[in-house]
Coordinates of C-alpha atoms and ligand atoms in Angstrom, one line a residue:
M1 CA 135.4 -80.9 -138.0
N2 CA 132.8 -83.5 -138.8
G3 CA 133.5 -86.1 -141.4
L4 CA 131.5 -86.1 -144.6
M5 CA 130.1 -89.6 -144.8
M6 CA 126.5 -90.7 -144.9
D7 CA 124.8 -91.1 -141.6
Y8 CA 123.5 -94.5 -142.6
P9 CA 121.2 -95.9 -139.9
L10 CA 122.3 -99.3 -138.6
T11 CA 118.9 -101.1 -138.7
L12 CA 117.7 -104.7 -139.1
S13 CA 115.9 -103.5 -142.2
T14 CA 119.2 -103.3 -144.0
I15 CA 120.1 -106.9 -143.0
F16 CA 116.6 -108.0 -144.1
R17 CA 116.8 -106.2 -147.5
R18 CA 120.2 -107.6 -148.2
A19 CA 119.0 -111.2 -147.6
E20 CA 115.9 -110.5 -149.7
S21 CA 117.8 -109.2 -152.7
L22 CA 120.9 -111.4 -152.6
F23 CA 120.0 -114.7 -151.1
G24 CA 116.4 -115.6 -152.3
H25 CA 117.5 -119.1 -153.2
R26 CA 119.1 -120.0 -149.8
E27 CA 117.1 -122.3 -147.5
V28 CA 115.5 -122.1 -144.1
V29 CA 114.8 -125.6 -142.7
W30 CA 113.2 -126.7 -139.5
R31 CA 111.8 -129.7 -137.7
A32 CA 108.1 -129.1 -136.9
A33 CA 106.3 -130.2 -133.8
D34 CA 105.1 -133.4 -135.6
K35 CA 108.8 -134.1 -136.4
S36 CA 108.4 -133.6 -140.1
I37 CA 111.1 -131.4 -141.8
R38 CA 109.8 -128.1 -143.3
R39 CA 111.8 -126.0 -145.6
Y40 CA 111.4 -122.8 -147.8
N41 CA 113.8 -120.4 -149.3
Y42 CA 114.8 -116.9 -148.3
A43 CA 112.5 -115.4 -151.0
A44 CA 109.5 -117.1 -149.2
F45 CA 110.8 -116.0 -145.8
A46 CA 111.1 -112.4 -147.0
E47 CA 107.7 -112.4 -148.6
R48 CA 106.1 -113.9 -145.5
T49 CA 108.0 -111.5 -143.2
R50 CA 106.6 -108.5 -145.2
R51 CA 103.1 -110.0 -145.0
L52 CA 103.5 -110.4 -141.2
A53 CA 104.6 -106.7 -141.0
R54 CA 101.5 -105.6 -142.9
A55 CA 99.2 -107.9 -140.8
L56 CA 100.6 -106.4 -137.6
L57 CA 100.1 -102.9 -138.9
D58 CA 96.5 -103.8 -139.9
L59 CA 95.9 -105.1 -136.4
G60 CA 96.8 -101.7 -135.0
I61 CA 100.4 -102.4 -133.8
H62 CA 102.2 -99.1 -133.5
P63 CA 105.9 -98.2 -133.4
S64 CA 107.3 -99.1 -129.9
D65 CA 104.5 -101.6 -129.2
R66 CA 105.9 -104.8 -127.7
V67 CA 104.9 -107.9 -129.7
A68 CA 105.8 -111.1 -127.8
T69 CA 106.6 -114.6 -129.2
L70 CA 106.2 -117.8 -127.3
G71 CA 107.8 -120.3 -129.6
W72 CA 110.5 -122.8 -130.6
N73 CA 113.1 -122.2 -133.2
H74 CA 111.4 -122.3 -136.6
G75 CA 110.6 -120.4 -139.8
P76 CA 107.7 -118.4 -138.5
H77 CA 109.8 -117.3 -135.4
L78 CA 112.4 -116.1 -137.8
E79 CA 109.7 -114.1 -139.6
A80 CA 108.8 -112.5 -136.3
Y81 CA 112.5 -111.7 -135.6
F82 CA 112.3 -109.3 -138.6
G83 CA 108.6 -108.6 -139.2
I84 CA 108.1 -107.1 -135.8
P85 CA 111.2 -104.8 -135.6
L86 CA 110.9 -103.8 -139.3
I87 CA 107.7 -101.8 -138.5
G88 CA 109.3 -100.1 -135.5
A89 CA 107.7 -102.5 -133.0
V90 CA 109.6 -104.5 -130.4
L91 CA 110.1 -108.2 -130.6
H92 CA 109.8 -109.6 -127.1
T93 CA 110.8 -113.3 -126.9
L94 CA 109.2 -115.1 -124.0
N95 CA 111.1 -118.0 -122.3
L96 CA 108.7 -121.0 -122.5
R97 CA 110.5 -122.8 -119.7
L98 CA 109.4 -120.2 -117.1
H99 CA 106.6 -120.7 -114.7
P100 CA 103.3 -119.2 -115.8
E101 CA 103.4 -116.6 -113.0
E102 CA 106.9 -115.6 -113.9
L103 CA 105.8 -115.3 -117.6
A104 CA 102.8 -113.2 -116.5
Y105 CA 105.0 -110.9 -114.6
I106 CA 107.2 -110.4 -117.7
V107 CA 104.3 -109.9 -120.1
N108 CA 102.7 -107.4 -117.7
H109 CA 106.0 -105.6 -117.1
A110 CA 106.6 -105.3 -120.9
E111 CA 103.0 -104.5 -121.5
D112 CA 102.9 -106.7 -124.6
R113 CA 100.2 -105.8 -127.1
A114 CA 100.2 -109.0 -129.0
V115 CA 101.7 -112.5 -128.8
L116 CA 102.5 -115.1 -131.3
V117 CA 102.1 -118.6 -129.6
D118 CA 103.1 -122.0 -131.0
E119 CA 100.1 -124.3 -131.0
S120 CA 102.1 -126.8 -129.0
L121 CA 102.5 -124.1 -126.3
L122 CA 98.9 -123.1 -126.0
P123 CA 98.5 -125.1 -122.8
L124 CA 101.2 -122.9 -121.2
W125 CA 99.7 -119.7 -122.6
E126 CA 96.3 -120.7 -121.2
Q127 CA 97.8 -120.6 -117.7
V128 CA 99.3 -117.2 -118.4
R129 CA 96.2 -115.7 -120.0
P130 CA 94.1 -115.1 -116.9
L131 CA 97.0 -113.2 -115.4
V132 CA 97.6 -110.8 -118.2
S133 CA 95.7 -108.6 -120.7
V134 CA 97.1 -109.1 -124.2
P135 CA 94.6 -107.9 -126.8
T136 CA 95.9 -110.0 -129.7
V137 CA 96.8 -113.7 -129.6
I138 CA 98.1 -115.3 -132.8
V139 CA 98.5 -119.1 -133.0
V140 CA 101.5 -120.3 -135.0
A141 CA 101.8 -123.7 -136.6
A142 CA 98.1 -124.5 -136.0
S143 CA 97.1 -128.1 -137.0
K144 CA 93.4 -127.4 -136.3
P145 CA 91.0 -124.5 -136.2
V146 CA 91.9 -122.0 -133.4
A147 CA 89.7 -121.2 -130.5
G148 CA 87.4 -118.2 -130.6
G149 CA 89.2 -114.9 -129.9
Y150 CA 92.5 -116.2 -131.3
L151 CA 93.9 -115.5 -134.7
E152 CA 95.6 -118.1 -136.9
Y153 CA 99.0 -117.1 -138.2
E154 CA 98.8 -118.6 -141.7
T155 CA 95.4 -117.2 -142.4
L156 CA 96.5 -113.8 -141.1
I157 CA 99.5 -113.5 -143.3
S158 CA 97.9 -115.0 -146.4
R159 CA 95.3 -112.3 -146.2
A160 CA 97.8 -109.5 -145.8
Q161 CA 99.6 -107.9 -148.7
P162 CA 103.3 -107.8 -148.3
A163 CA 104.3 -104.4 -146.7
R164 CA 106.4 -102.6 -149.3
D165 CA 106.4 -99.3 -147.5
L166 CA 108.4 -100.2 -144.4
P167 CA 109.4 -97.1 -142.4
D168 CA 112.9 -95.7 -142.2
L169 CA 113.9 -96.2 -138.6
D170 CA 116.3 -94.4 -136.4
E171 CA 119.1 -96.8 -135.4
R172 CA 118.5 -96.1 -131.8
T173 CA 114.9 -97.4 -132.0
A174 CA 114.2 -100.4 -129.8
A175 CA 114.2 -103.6 -131.9
A176 CA 113.9 -106.4 -129.4
M177 CA 113.7 -107.2 -125.7
C178 CA 114.6 -110.1 -123.6
Y179 CA 114.3 -110.6 -119.8
T180 CA 117.1 -112.1 -117.8
T181 CA 115.9 -115.2 -116.1
G182 CA 117.0 -113.6 -112.8
T183 CA 118.1 -116.3 -110.4
T184 CA 117.5 -113.7 -107.7
G185 CA 114.8 -111.0 -107.7
N186 CA 112.4 -110.4 -110.5
P187 CA 113.4 -110.7 -114.1
K188 CA 114.8 -107.6 -115.7
G189 CA 114.2 -106.4 -119.2
V190 CA 117.0 -105.7 -121.7
L191 CA 115.9 -103.5 -124.6
Y192 CA 118.2 -103.9 -127.7
T193 CA 118.4 -101.1 -130.2
H194 CA 118.6 -101.8 -133.9
R195 CA 122.1 -100.4 -133.9
S196 CA 123.3 -102.7 -131.1
L197 CA 121.9 -105.8 -132.9
V198 CA 123.4 -104.8 -136.3
L199 CA 126.8 -104.2 -134.7
H200 CA 126.5 -107.5 -132.8
T201 CA 125.6 -109.2 -136.0
L202 CA 128.7 -107.8 -137.7
G203 CA 130.9 -108.7 -134.8
L204 CA 129.5 -112.2 -134.5
S205 CA 130.1 -112.8 -138.2
L206 CA 133.9 -112.1 -137.8
D207 CA 136.1 -115.1 -138.0
H208 CA 137.4 -114.7 -134.4
C209 CA 133.8 -114.6 -133.1
M210 CA 131.5 -117.1 -134.8
G211 CA 132.6 -116.5 -138.3
I212 CA 129.3 -117.4 -139.9
R213 CA 129.6 -117.6 -143.7
E214 CA 127.3 -117.9 -146.7
S215 CA 128.4 -121.5 -147.2
D216 CA 127.4 -122.5 -143.7
G217 CA 124.5 -124.6 -142.5
V218 CA 123.8 -122.9 -139.2
S219 CA 121.9 -124.6 -136.5
P220 CA 121.0 -122.5 -133.5
V221 CA 120.1 -125.1 -130.8
V222 CA 120.1 -122.3 -128.3
P223 CA 116.5 -121.2 -128.2
M224 CA 115.4 -118.1 -130.0
F225 CA 113.8 -117.0 -126.7
H226 CA 117.2 -117.0 -125.0
A227 CA 119.2 -113.9 -125.8
N228 CA 118.3 -113.9 -129.5
A229 CA 119.6 -117.4 -130.0
W230 CA 123.0 -115.7 -129.4
G231 CA 122.4 -113.6 -132.5
M232 CA 122.9 -116.6 -134.8
P233 CA 119.7 -116.1 -136.8
F234 CA 120.5 -112.4 -137.5
S235 CA 124.1 -113.3 -138.6
A236 CA 122.9 -116.2 -140.8
V237 CA 120.4 -114.0 -142.6
M238 CA 122.9 -111.2 -143.1
V239 CA 125.5 -113.5 -144.8
G240 CA 122.9 -115.7 -146.5
A241 CA 123.8 -118.9 -144.6
R242 CA 121.4 -121.9 -144.7
L243 CA 119.5 -121.9 -141.4
V244 CA 118.6 -125.3 -139.9
M245 CA 116.4 -125.1 -136.8
P246 CA 115.5 -128.0 -134.4
G247 CA 112.0 -126.8 -133.5
P248 CA 110.9 -128.4 -130.2
H249 CA 113.0 -131.5 -130.6
L250 CA 116.1 -131.0 -128.6
D251 CA 116.8 -134.6 -127.6
P252 CA 120.2 -135.8 -128.7
E253 CA 119.0 -138.2 -131.3
S254 CA 116.8 -135.6 -133.0
L255 CA 119.6 -133.1 -133.0
V256 CA 122.3 -135.5 -134.3
D257 CA 119.9 -136.8 -137.0
L258 CA 119.2 -133.2 -138.1
F259 CA 122.9 -132.3 -138.2
H260 CA 123.5 -135.4 -140.3
R261 CA 120.7 -135.0 -142.8
E262 CA 121.0 -131.3 -143.3
R263 CA 124.8 -131.2 -143.4
V264 CA 125.0 -128.7 -140.6
T265 CA 128.4 -126.9 -140.4
L266 CA 128.0 -124.7 -137.4
T267 CA 125.9 -124.9 -134.3
G268 CA 125.6 -123.5 -130.8
G269 CA 124.0 -124.4 -127.4
V270 CA 124.5 -124.7 -123.7
P271 CA 126.8 -127.4 -122.2
T272 CA 123.9 -129.6 -120.9
I273 CA 122.7 -130.1 -124.5
W274 CA 126.2 -131.2 -125.7
M275 CA 126.6 -133.5 -122.7
G276 CA 123.6 -135.4 -123.8
V277 CA 124.8 -135.4 -127.4
L278 CA 128.2 -136.8 -126.4
Q279 CA 126.6 -139.7 -124.5
F280 CA 124.5 -140.4 -127.5
L281 CA 127.4 -140.3 -130.0
D282 CA 129.5 -142.5 -127.7
A283 CA 126.6 -145.0 -127.6
N284 CA 126.0 -144.8 -131.4
P285 CA 129.5 -144.5 -133.0
R286 CA 129.6 -144.2 -136.8
R287 CA 125.8 -144.2 -137.2
Y288 CA 125.8 -140.5 -138.2
D289 CA 128.1 -138.5 -140.4
L290 CA 128.8 -135.2 -138.7
S291 CA 132.0 -134.5 -140.6
A292 CA 130.5 -131.3 -142.1
I293 CA 130.5 -129.6 -138.6
R294 CA 133.4 -127.1 -138.4
A295 CA 132.4 -125.4 -135.2
M296 CA 130.2 -126.1 -132.2
Y297 CA 129.8 -123.0 -130.0
V298 CA 129.1 -123.6 -126.4
G299 CA 128.4 -121.1 -123.7
G300 CA 125.8 -120.0 -121.1
S301 CA 127.8 -121.8 -118.4
A302 CA 131.3 -123.1 -118.0
V303 CA 132.4 -125.8 -120.4
P304 CA 134.4 -128.6 -118.7
Q305 CA 137.7 -129.3 -120.5
A306 CA 136.8 -133.0 -120.4
L307 CA 133.8 -132.3 -122.6
I308 CA 135.9 -130.3 -125.2
E309 CA 138.5 -133.1 -125.2
A310 CA 135.9 -135.9 -125.5
F311 CA 134.2 -134.3 -128.5
E312 CA 137.5 -133.6 -130.2
R313 CA 139.3 -136.9 -129.5
R314 CA 136.4 -139.3 -129.9
H315 CA 134.3 -137.6 -132.6
G316 CA 136.6 -135.0 -134.2
L317 CA 134.1 -132.3 -133.3
P318 CA 135.4 -128.9 -132.4
I319 CA 133.9 -127.2 -129.4
I320 CA 134.5 -123.5 -129.1
Q321 CA 133.6 -121.8 -125.8
A322 CA 132.0 -118.4 -125.7
W323 CA 130.9 -116.2 -122.7
G324 CA 128.1 -113.7 -122.7
M325 CA 125.0 -112.4 -121.1
T326 CA 121.5 -111.4 -122.1
E327 CA 122.7 -107.9 -121.2
M328 CA 125.3 -108.2 -124.0
A329 CA 123.1 -109.3 -126.9
P330 CA 124.8 -111.7 -125.8
V331 CA 128.3 -112.4 -127.0
G332 CA 131.2 -111.0 -125.0
T333 CA 134.2 -113.3 -125.4
V334 CA 135.1 -116.2 -127.6
A335 CA 137.8 -118.8 -126.9
H336 CA 139.5 -119.3 -130.3
I337 CA 143.1 -120.3 -129.9
P338 CA 145.2 -117.1 -130.3
G339 CA 147.7 -116.9 -133.2
T340 CA 150.6 -116.9 -130.7
M341 CA 149.5 -120.4 -129.6
A342 CA 149.5 -122.0 -133.0
E343 CA 152.5 -124.1 -132.2
A344 CA 151.4 -125.0 -128.6
T345 CA 150.9 -128.6 -127.5
D346 CA 147.5 -130.1 -127.5
E347 CA 147.4 -130.0 -123.7
R348 CA 148.0 -126.2 -123.7
K349 CA 145.4 -125.7 -126.4
F350 CA 142.8 -127.7 -124.6
A351 CA 143.5 -125.8 -121.4
Y352 CA 143.1 -122.6 -123.3
R353 CA 139.8 -123.7 -124.8
A354 CA 138.4 -124.4 -121.3
K355 CA 138.7 -120.6 -120.7
Q356 CA 136.2 -118.1 -121.9
G357 CA 138.5 -116.4 -124.4
R358 CA 139.1 -112.8 -125.5
P359 CA 136.6 -110.0 -126.0
A360 CA 134.9 -109.4 -129.3
P361 CA 135.7 -106.1 -131.0
L362 CA 133.7 -103.2 -129.7
V363 CA 133.6 -104.9 -126.3
E364 CA 136.0 -103.8 -123.5
I365 CA 136.6 -105.7 -120.3
R366 CA 138.2 -105.1 -116.9
A367 CA 137.8 -106.6 -113.5
R368 CA 137.7 -105.1 -110.0
N369 CA 138.1 -106.3 -106.4
E370 CA 138.1 -104.5 -103.0
D371 CA 141.6 -103.1 -104.0
G372 CA 140.5 -101.6 -107.3
L373 CA 141.0 -102.8 -110.9
V374 CA 142.8 -106.2 -110.9
P375 CA 146.0 -106.8 -112.9
W376 CA 145.8 -108.9 -116.0
D377 CA 147.9 -111.6 -114.4
G378 CA 145.6 -114.7 -114.8
Q379 CA 145.6 -115.0 -111.0
T380 CA 143.8 -112.1 -109.3
M381 CA 140.0 -112.6 -109.2
G382 CA 137.7 -109.6 -109.6
E383 CA 134.2 -108.8 -110.7
L384 CA 134.1 -108.5 -114.5
E385 CA 133.0 -105.1 -115.9
V386 CA 132.2 -104.5 -119.5
R387 CA 131.3 -101.7 -121.9
G388 CA 130.7 -101.7 -125.6
A389 CA 128.5 -101.3 -128.6
W390 CA 126.1 -104.0 -127.6
V391 CA 126.1 -103.7 -123.8
V392 CA 123.0 -102.7 -121.8
S393 CA 123.0 -99.1 -120.6
S394 CA 120.1 -99.6 -118.2
Y395 CA 117.3 -102.1 -117.6
Y396 CA 113.8 -101.4 -118.9
N397 CA 111.6 -99.6 -116.4
N398 CA 113.7 -100.7 -113.5
A399 CA 114.8 -98.2 -111.0
D400 CA 116.5 -100.7 -108.6
S401 CA 119.4 -101.7 -110.7
A402 CA 121.5 -98.6 -110.8
D403 CA 124.1 -100.4 -108.8
R404 CA 124.8 -102.7 -111.8
F405 CA 126.5 -99.8 -113.5
T406 CA 129.7 -98.0 -112.4
A407 CA 130.0 -94.3 -112.0
D408 CA 132.1 -94.2 -115.2
G409 CA 129.5 -96.1 -117.2
W410 CA 130.6 -99.7 -117.2
F411 CA 128.2 -102.6 -116.6
R412 CA 129.0 -104.9 -113.6
T413 CA 128.4 -108.4 -114.8
G414 CA 128.2 -110.1 -111.4
D415 CA 130.7 -112.7 -112.8
I416 CA 134.0 -113.2 -111.0
A417 CA 136.9 -113.7 -113.4
T418 CA 140.7 -113.6 -113.8
I419 CA 142.2 -111.9 -116.9
D420 CA 145.4 -113.2 -118.5
A421 CA 148.0 -110.9 -119.9
D422 CA 146.6 -111.3 -123.4
G423 CA 143.1 -110.4 -122.3
T424 CA 141.8 -113.9 -122.1
I425 CA 139.2 -114.2 -119.3
Q426 CA 138.4 -117.2 -117.1
I427 CA 135.1 -117.1 -115.3
Q428 CA 135.6 -118.4 -111.8
D429 CA 132.1 -117.9 -110.6
R430 CA 129.0 -115.8 -110.4
S431 CA 129.6 -113.5 -107.4
K432 CA 126.8 -115.1 -105.5
D433 CA 128.1 -118.6 -106.0
L434 CA 131.7 -117.9 -105.1
I435 CA 132.8 -119.8 -101.9
K436 CA 134.5 -117.5 -99.4
S437 CA 136.6 -119.7 -97.1
G438 CA 138.6 -118.0 -94.4
G439 CA 138.9 -114.8 -96.4
E440 CA 140.1 -116.6 -99.5
W441 CA 137.9 -117.2 -102.6
I442 CA 137.3 -120.6 -104.0
S443 CA 136.0 -121.0 -107.6
S444 CA 133.1 -123.4 -107.6
V445 CA 133.1 -123.5 -111.4
A446 CA 136.7 -124.7 -111.5
L447 CA 136.0 -127.5 -109.1
E448 CA 132.8 -128.5 -111.0
C449 CA 134.6 -128.6 -114.4
A450 CA 137.4 -130.7 -113.0
L451 CA 135.0 -133.1 -111.3
M452 CA 133.1 -133.6 -114.6
G453 CA 136.4 -134.8 -116.0
H454 CA 136.3 -137.9 -113.7
P455 CA 135.2 -140.9 -115.7
A456 CA 132.5 -141.9 -113.2
V457 CA 130.9 -138.4 -112.9
A458 CA 128.1 -137.4 -115.1
E459 CA 127.5 -134.0 -113.5
A460 CA 128.7 -132.0 -110.5
A461 CA 127.8 -128.7 -108.9
V462 CA 129.8 -127.2 -106.0
I463 CA 128.1 -124.9 -103.4
P464 CA 129.2 -123.3 -100.2
V465 CA 128.0 -124.7 -96.8
M466 CA 128.4 -123.1 -93.5
H467 CA 131.5 -123.8 -91.4
P468 CA 132.1 -122.5 -87.9
K469 CA 135.8 -121.7 -88.4
W470 CA 136.1 -120.9 -92.1
S471 CA 132.7 -119.4 -92.6
E472 CA 132.1 -121.3 -95.8
R473 CA 133.5 -124.6 -97.2
P474 CA 132.8 -126.3 -100.6
L475 CA 130.3 -129.2 -100.9
A476 CA 130.2 -131.1 -104.1
A477 CA 126.8 -132.5 -105.3
V478 CA 127.7 -135.3 -107.7
V479 CA 125.6 -137.3 -110.2
L480 CA 127.3 -140.5 -111.1
K481 CA 127.0 -142.0 -114.5
A482 CA 124.7 -145.0 -114.7
G483 CA 126.4 -148.1 -113.4
A484 CA 129.6 -146.2 -112.4
S485 CA 130.9 -145.8 -108.9
A486 CA 133.3 -143.5 -107.1
S487 CA 133.8 -142.7 -103.4
P488 CA 134.3 -139.3 -101.8
A489 CA 137.9 -140.3 -101.2
D490 CA 138.4 -141.2 -104.9
L491 CA 137.0 -137.9 -106.0
R492 CA 139.1 -136.0 -103.5
A493 CA 142.2 -137.8 -104.7
F494 CA 141.3 -137.0 -108.3
L495 CA 141.0 -133.3 -107.6
A496 CA 144.0 -133.1 -105.2
P497 CA 146.8 -132.6 -107.9
Q498 CA 144.8 -129.9 -109.6
F499 CA 144.0 -127.5 -106.8
P500 CA 145.4 -125.9 -103.6
K501 CA 144.5 -128.2 -100.7
F502 CA 142.1 -125.7 -99.1
W503 CA 140.0 -125.7 -102.3
L504 CA 139.1 -129.4 -102.0
P505 CA 135.5 -130.0 -101.1
D506 CA 134.9 -131.0 -97.5
A507 CA 131.9 -133.1 -98.5
F508 CA 130.6 -135.0 -101.5
E509 CA 126.9 -135.8 -101.7
F510 CA 125.7 -138.2 -104.4
I511 CA 122.3 -137.1 -105.8
D512 CA 120.1 -138.1 -108.7
A513 CA 120.1 -135.0 -110.8
I514 CA 121.3 -131.4 -110.5
P515 CA 118.4 -129.0 -110.6
R516 CA 118.3 -126.8 -113.7
T517 CA 117.2 -123.2 -114.5
S518 CA 114.9 -122.4 -117.4
A519 CA 118.1 -121.9 -119.5
G520 CA 119.4 -125.4 -118.7
K521 CA 122.0 -124.1 -116.2
F522 CA 122.7 -125.6 -112.8
K523 CA 120.3 -124.1 -110.3
K524 CA 122.6 -123.7 -107.4
S525 CA 120.1 -121.7 -105.3
E526 CA 118.0 -124.8 -105.1
L527 CA 121.0 -126.9 -104.0
R528 CA 122.0 -124.3 -101.5
E529 CA 118.5 -124.5 -100.1
R530 CA 118.6 -128.3 -100.0
F531 CA 121.9 -128.4 -98.1
R532 CA 121.2 -125.2 -96.0
D533 CA 121.5 -127.0 -92.7
Y534 CA 124.3 -129.3 -93.8
R535 CA 126.6 -130.2 -90.9
L536 CA 130.2 -130.8 -92.0
A537 CA 131.9 -133.6 -90.1
D538 CA 134.7 -132.1 -87.9
Ligands
ADP1 P1 120.9 -116.0 -116.7 O1 121.3 -114.8 -115.9 O2 119.4 -116.2 -116.6 O3 121.7 -117.2 -116.6 P2 122.2 -115.3 -119.2 O4 122.0 -116.2 -120.3 O5 122.2 -113.9 -119.5 O6 121.0 -115.5 -118.2 O7 123.4 -115.7 -118.4 C1 124.6 -115.0 -118.3 C2 125.6 -115.6 -117.4 O8 125.9 -117.0 -117.7 C3 126.9 -115.0 -117.3 O9 126.8 -113.9 -116.4 C4 127.8 -116.1 -116.7 O10 127.6 -116.2 -115.3 C5 127.2 -117.3 -117.3 N1 128.0 -117.7 -118.5 C6 127.7 -117.5 -119.8 N2 128.6 -118.1 -120.5 C7 129.5 -118.7 -119.7 C8 130.7 -119.5 -119.9 N3 131.2 -119.8 -121.1 N4 131.4 -119.9 -118.8 C9 130.9 -119.6 -117.6 N5 129.8 -118.9 -117.3 C10 129.1 -118.5 -118.4

């Protein structure tokens, strides 16, 4: 027997209409390219979003057409986050840190019909343009007249009437797409449905995920072109939180200044951003008041325990780690201290927070190795598999990735994890980065996070190098802090009490910087290439 409740479609339109009718007075704030602070309220945001929707329709954008954005985090990008999906078109966020050829591949693969480009990113777009054919280019935040053939955003939306007749969409309609940066092979497109984004937004807004509230000043430092800024803009709009966006200014001083001035309460970004912020705060104690911050979400790569402790103990700032993937819209797990640990010692709590946490509701996890599904014993490593309401079911127009899904419909994450009895995961590695030494697995992530707890170490990445007997052994590439010194023997001695002896790196190489991916993660493929012919001393 079917139930008798409305089949109410879960679409971004409902989130938008809620914000428009309930939160017109709430603010959207951002730092523009020229560093000035811009602000308007949700009523203006909603009106401009409707104008954008009309303008796109007038330009001949049809349902299902992909409309790309190449932009930083700011008000007009938020308008695109809603204006494009609200007419049934697909918001396609482009990662501005990619190489022009890679961007061209993505634009061509997605067959983008239009693109909104920040004026400051036109030099990048000009390199992409000869390699693609996108009929409509709209320049955002233009400070001067735009070149022939391009449209100017403000003129475009001021001439368009606000669209009042937005279509009723099916919740399974594609709303947005995002390509994984793909450290191997070509980027792959993830196509989010309205339904998945609405459910992700609801999930994210729960207290044991990100708990975004109306009273918050939310600052997504994670770019809007990276996995929907982790869904923070959608959640903020749904609950009517104040949004505070950094624009292109991601240096520590600009960020800290913005958090201070705008009384930011909740923010999120990758560890490398916070490492810079920590150094800045250590060097400028008490200059800024960040006491309004109640949560700093950090994810995208493993968060060293030392970073969590340093923020908490020296600056009273609470880091909360989360794990996710573009393929998961992106939040999978969040490491809030479980209720059962309320009375635990600080040491145990810090150790917990260095793990990736427990799954969000509507996300299920399991892990598998050669012997089958691994027990939830916190010891046995296996590849993490997930399924849930906001997990990819297949990549966009990509026939080669069927092996990423199991026969019973779970998504294989490519991450190697252990699962504790209470469902807390700890990411040990990406499967391609795991070090296989004499048939045993060594977690490069665990070694890196520990090394970054050494007072002389700024950054560390651990990679496998060939070994005649053990097949692979760990090499640690280490960046020392300015003016600090440590020898390989010091670092080995520092690690020794924390790991089995066979995990300890055979070699330590001191380098100037760890190469980064377009998402600010360590680019280990480049390090592996650099140390490909490395000879370990016998
Ligand atoms: P990319 O594949 O380009 O890095 P994603 O942002 O989708 O793009 O990255 C997802 C991956 O990032 C995960 O599969 C995992 O390996 C890593 N990751 C994300 N969050 C964490 C975390 N908290 N700890 C360790 N690894 C993480």
